[in-house]
PDB file of C-alpha atoms in Angstrom:
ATOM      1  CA  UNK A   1     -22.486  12.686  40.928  1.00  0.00           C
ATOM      2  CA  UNK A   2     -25.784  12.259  39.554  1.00  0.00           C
ATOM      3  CA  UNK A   3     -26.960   9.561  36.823  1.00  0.00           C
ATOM      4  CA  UNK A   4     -27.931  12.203  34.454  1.00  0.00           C
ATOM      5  CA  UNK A   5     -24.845  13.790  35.426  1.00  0.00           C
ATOM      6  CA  UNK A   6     -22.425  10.842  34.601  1.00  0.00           C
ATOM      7  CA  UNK A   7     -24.317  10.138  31.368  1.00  0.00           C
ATOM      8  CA  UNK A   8     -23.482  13.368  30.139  1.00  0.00           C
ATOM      9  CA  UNK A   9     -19.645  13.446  30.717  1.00  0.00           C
ATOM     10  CA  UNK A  10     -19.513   9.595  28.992  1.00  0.00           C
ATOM     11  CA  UNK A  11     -21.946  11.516  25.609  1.00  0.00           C
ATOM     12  CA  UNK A  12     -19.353  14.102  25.732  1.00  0.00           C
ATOM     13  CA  UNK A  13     -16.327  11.568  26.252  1.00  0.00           C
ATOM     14  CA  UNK A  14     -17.633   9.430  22.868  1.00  0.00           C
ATOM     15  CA  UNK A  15     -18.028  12.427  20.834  1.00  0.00           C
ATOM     16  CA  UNK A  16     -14.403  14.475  21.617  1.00  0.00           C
ATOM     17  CA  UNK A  17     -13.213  10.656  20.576  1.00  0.00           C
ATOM     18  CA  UNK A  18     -15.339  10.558  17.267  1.00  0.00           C
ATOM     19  CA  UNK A  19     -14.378  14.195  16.644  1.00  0.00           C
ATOM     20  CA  UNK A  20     -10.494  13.302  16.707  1.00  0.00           C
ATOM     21  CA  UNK A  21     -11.057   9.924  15.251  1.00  0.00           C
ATOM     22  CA  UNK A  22     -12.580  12.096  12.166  1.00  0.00           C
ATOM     23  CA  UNK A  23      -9.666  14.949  12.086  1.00  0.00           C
ATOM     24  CA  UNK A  24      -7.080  12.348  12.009  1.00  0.00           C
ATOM     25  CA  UNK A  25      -8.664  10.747   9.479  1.00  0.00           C
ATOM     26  CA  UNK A  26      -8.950  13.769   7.600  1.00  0.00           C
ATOM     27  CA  UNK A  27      -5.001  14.698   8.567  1.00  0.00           C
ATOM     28  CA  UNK A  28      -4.047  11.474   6.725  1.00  0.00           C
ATOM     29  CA  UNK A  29      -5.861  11.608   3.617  1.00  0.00           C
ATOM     30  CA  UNK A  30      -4.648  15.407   3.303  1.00  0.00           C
ATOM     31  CA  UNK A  31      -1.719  14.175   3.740  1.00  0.00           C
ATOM     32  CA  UNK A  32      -1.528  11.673   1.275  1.00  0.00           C
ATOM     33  CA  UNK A  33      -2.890  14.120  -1.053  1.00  0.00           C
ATOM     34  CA  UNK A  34      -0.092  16.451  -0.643  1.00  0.00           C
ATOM     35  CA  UNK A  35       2.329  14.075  -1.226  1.00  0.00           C
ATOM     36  CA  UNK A  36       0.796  13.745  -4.739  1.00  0.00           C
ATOM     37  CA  UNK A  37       0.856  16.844  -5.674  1.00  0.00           C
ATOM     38  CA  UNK A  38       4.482  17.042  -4.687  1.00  0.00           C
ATOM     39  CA  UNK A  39       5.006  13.977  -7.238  1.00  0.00           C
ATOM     40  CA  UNK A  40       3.164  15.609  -9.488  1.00  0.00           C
ATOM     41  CA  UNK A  41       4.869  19.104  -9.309  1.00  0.00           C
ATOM     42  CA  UNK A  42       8.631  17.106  -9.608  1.00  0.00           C
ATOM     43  CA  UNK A  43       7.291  15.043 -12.345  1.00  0.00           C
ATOM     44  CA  UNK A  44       6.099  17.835 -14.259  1.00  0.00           C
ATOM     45  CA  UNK A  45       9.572  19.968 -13.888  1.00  0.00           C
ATOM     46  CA  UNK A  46      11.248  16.428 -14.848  1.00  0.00           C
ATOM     47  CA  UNK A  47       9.343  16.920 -17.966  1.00  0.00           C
ATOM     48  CA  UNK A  48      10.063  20.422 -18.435  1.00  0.00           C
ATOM     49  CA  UNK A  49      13.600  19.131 -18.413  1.00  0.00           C
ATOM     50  CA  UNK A  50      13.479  16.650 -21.157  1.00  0.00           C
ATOM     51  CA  UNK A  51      11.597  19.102 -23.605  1.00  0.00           C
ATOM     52  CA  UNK A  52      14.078  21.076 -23.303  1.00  0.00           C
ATOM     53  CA  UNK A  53      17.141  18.589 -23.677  1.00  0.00           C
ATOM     54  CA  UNK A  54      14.842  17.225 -26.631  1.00  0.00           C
ATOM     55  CA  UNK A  55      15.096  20.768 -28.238  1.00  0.00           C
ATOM     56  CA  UNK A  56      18.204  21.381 -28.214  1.00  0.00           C
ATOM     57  CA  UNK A  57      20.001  20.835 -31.682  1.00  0.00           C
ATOM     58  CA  UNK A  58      23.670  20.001 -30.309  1.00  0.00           C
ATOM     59  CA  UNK A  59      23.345  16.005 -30.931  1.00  0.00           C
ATOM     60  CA  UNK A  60      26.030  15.555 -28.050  1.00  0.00           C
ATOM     61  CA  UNK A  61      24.091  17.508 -25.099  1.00  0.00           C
ATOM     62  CA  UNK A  62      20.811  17.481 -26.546  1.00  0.00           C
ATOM     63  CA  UNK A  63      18.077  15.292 -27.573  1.00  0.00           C
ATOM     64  CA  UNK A  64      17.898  16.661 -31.496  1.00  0.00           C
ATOM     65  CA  UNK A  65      14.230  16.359 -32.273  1.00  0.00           C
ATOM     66  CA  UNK A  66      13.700  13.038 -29.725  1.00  0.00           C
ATOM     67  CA  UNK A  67      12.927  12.135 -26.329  1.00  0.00           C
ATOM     68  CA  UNK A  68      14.707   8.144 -27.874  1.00  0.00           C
ATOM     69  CA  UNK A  69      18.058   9.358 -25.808  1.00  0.00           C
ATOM     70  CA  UNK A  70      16.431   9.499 -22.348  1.00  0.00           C
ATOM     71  CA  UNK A  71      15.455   5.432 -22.693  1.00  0.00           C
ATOM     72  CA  UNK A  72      18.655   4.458 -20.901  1.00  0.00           C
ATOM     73  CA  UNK A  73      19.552   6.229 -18.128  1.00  0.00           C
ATOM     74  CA  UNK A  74      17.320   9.601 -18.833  1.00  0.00           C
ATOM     75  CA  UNK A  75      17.525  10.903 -15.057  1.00  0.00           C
ATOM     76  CA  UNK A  76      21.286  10.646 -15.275  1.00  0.00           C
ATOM     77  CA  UNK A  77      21.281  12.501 -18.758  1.00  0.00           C
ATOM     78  CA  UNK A  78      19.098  15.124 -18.090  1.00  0.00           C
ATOM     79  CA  UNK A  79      21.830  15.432 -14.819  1.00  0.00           C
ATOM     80  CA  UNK A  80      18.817  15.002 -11.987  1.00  0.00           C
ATOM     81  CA  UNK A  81      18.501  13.625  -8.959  1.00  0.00           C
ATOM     82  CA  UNK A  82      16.102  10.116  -9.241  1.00  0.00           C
ATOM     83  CA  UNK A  83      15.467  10.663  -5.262  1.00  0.00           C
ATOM     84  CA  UNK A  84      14.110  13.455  -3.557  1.00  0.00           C
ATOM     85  CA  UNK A  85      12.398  13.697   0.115  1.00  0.00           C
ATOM     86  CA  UNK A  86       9.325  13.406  -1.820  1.00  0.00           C
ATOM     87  CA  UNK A  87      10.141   9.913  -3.825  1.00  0.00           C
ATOM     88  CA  UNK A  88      11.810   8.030  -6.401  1.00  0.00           C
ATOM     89  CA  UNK A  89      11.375   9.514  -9.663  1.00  0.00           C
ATOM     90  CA  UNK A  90      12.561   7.536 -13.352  1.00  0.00           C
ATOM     91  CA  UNK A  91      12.409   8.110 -17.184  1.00  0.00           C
ATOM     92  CA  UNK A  92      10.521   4.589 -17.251  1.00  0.00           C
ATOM     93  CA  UNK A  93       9.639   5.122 -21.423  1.00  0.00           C
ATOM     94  CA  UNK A  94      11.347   7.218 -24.271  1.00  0.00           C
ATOM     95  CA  UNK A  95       9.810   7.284 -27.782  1.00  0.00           C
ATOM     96  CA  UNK A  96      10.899   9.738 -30.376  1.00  0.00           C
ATOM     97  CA  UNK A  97       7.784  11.864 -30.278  1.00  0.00           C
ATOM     98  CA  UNK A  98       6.738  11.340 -26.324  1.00  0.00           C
ATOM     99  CA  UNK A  99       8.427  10.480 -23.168  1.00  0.00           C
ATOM    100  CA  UNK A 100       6.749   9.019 -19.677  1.00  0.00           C
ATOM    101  CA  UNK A 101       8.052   9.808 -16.137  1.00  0.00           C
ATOM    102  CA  UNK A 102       7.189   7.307 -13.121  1.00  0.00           C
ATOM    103  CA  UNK A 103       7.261   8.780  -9.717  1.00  0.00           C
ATOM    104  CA  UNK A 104       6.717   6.806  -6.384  1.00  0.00           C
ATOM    105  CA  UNK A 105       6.489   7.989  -2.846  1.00  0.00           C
ATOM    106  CA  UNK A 106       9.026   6.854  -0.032  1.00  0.00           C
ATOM    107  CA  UNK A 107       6.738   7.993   2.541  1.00  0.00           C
ATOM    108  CA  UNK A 108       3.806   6.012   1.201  1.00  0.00           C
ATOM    109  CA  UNK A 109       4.930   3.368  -1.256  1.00  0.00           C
ATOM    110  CA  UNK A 110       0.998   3.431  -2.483  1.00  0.00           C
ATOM    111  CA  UNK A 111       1.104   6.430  -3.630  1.00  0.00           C
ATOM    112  CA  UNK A 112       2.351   6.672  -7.405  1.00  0.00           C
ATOM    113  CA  UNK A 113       2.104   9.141 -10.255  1.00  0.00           C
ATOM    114  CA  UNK A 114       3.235   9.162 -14.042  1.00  0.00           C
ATOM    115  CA  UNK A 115       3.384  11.505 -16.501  1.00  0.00           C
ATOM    116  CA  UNK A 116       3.222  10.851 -20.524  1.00  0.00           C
ATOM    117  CA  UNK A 117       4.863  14.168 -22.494  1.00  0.00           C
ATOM    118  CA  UNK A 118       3.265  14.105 -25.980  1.00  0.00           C
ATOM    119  CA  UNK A 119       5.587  16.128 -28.368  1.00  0.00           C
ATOM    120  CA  UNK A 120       4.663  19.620 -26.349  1.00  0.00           C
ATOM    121  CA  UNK A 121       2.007  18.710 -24.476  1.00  0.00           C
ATOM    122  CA  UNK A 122       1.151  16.663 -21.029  1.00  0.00           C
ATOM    123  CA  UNK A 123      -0.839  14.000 -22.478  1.00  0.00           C
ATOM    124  CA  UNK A 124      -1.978  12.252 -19.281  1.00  0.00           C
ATOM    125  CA  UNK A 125      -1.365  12.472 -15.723  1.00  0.00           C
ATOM    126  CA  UNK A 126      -2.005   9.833 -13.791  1.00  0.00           C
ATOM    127  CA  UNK A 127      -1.806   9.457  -9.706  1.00  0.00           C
ATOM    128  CA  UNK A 128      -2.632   6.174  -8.044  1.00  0.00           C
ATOM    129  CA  UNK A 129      -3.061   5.370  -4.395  1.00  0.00           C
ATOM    130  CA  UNK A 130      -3.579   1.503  -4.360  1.00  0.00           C
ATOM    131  CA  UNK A 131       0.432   0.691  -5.360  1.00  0.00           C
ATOM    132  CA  UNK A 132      -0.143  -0.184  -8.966  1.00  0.00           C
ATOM    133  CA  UNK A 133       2.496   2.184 -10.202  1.00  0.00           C
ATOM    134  CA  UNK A 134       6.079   1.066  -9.102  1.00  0.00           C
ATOM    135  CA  UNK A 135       9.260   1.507 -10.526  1.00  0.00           C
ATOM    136  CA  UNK A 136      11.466  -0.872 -11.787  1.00  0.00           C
TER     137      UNK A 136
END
């Protein structure tokens, strides 16, 4: 083999490594990603959950006009799972008016998300992916 020859196969060597180098890191951080929204999507059902048990009028399976009854053990009263494949998911704050849910990922303990229900409305979402959001 040639110089020129040899030069060209070690060119093409380094870039088929910087090529996977940059789809793995792309992999990952889609992957992280999806994991997020996954958080997200249980969070938000978790809150679709509690507006409903907060509607309800029946004061013994129902929240009657508050969210203050999901403080304690809100997963548990609102019959849910707190793990999923996804995470661990808790009621971490009940006020009468609002409610916040606080997910975390078991795949990638970084990655955290929490939800703050406002009366009727998603107040804030927030997802994190430096570990500042943990669970209790």
């Amino acid at each position: 083999m040639g110089q020129q020859q040899l030069l060209l196969l070690i060119i093409g060597v380094i870039l088929v490594g910087l090529a996977v180098m940059a789809g793995l890191t792309a992999v990952q951080k889609y992957t992280q990603q999806d994991e997020a929204d996954g958080l997200v999507d249980r969070s938000l059902a978790i809150a679709t959950y509690a507006f409903y048990w907060k509607s309800r009028q029946d004061p013994f399976a129902g929240g009657d006009q508050s969210y203050e009854g999901l403080g304690a053990d809100g997963m548990g009263t609102l019959s849910l799972n707190p793990e999923t494949v996804r995470g661990r998911f808790a009621i971490t704050a009940a006020w009468a008016d609002s409610v916040e849910i606080t997910a975390v990922s078991t795949r990638y303990p970084d990655i955290g998300v929490r939800v703050v229900l406002d009366q009727f409305n998603i107040r804030r979402t927030t997802v994190r992916f430096d570990g500042t959001l943990v669970l209790n």
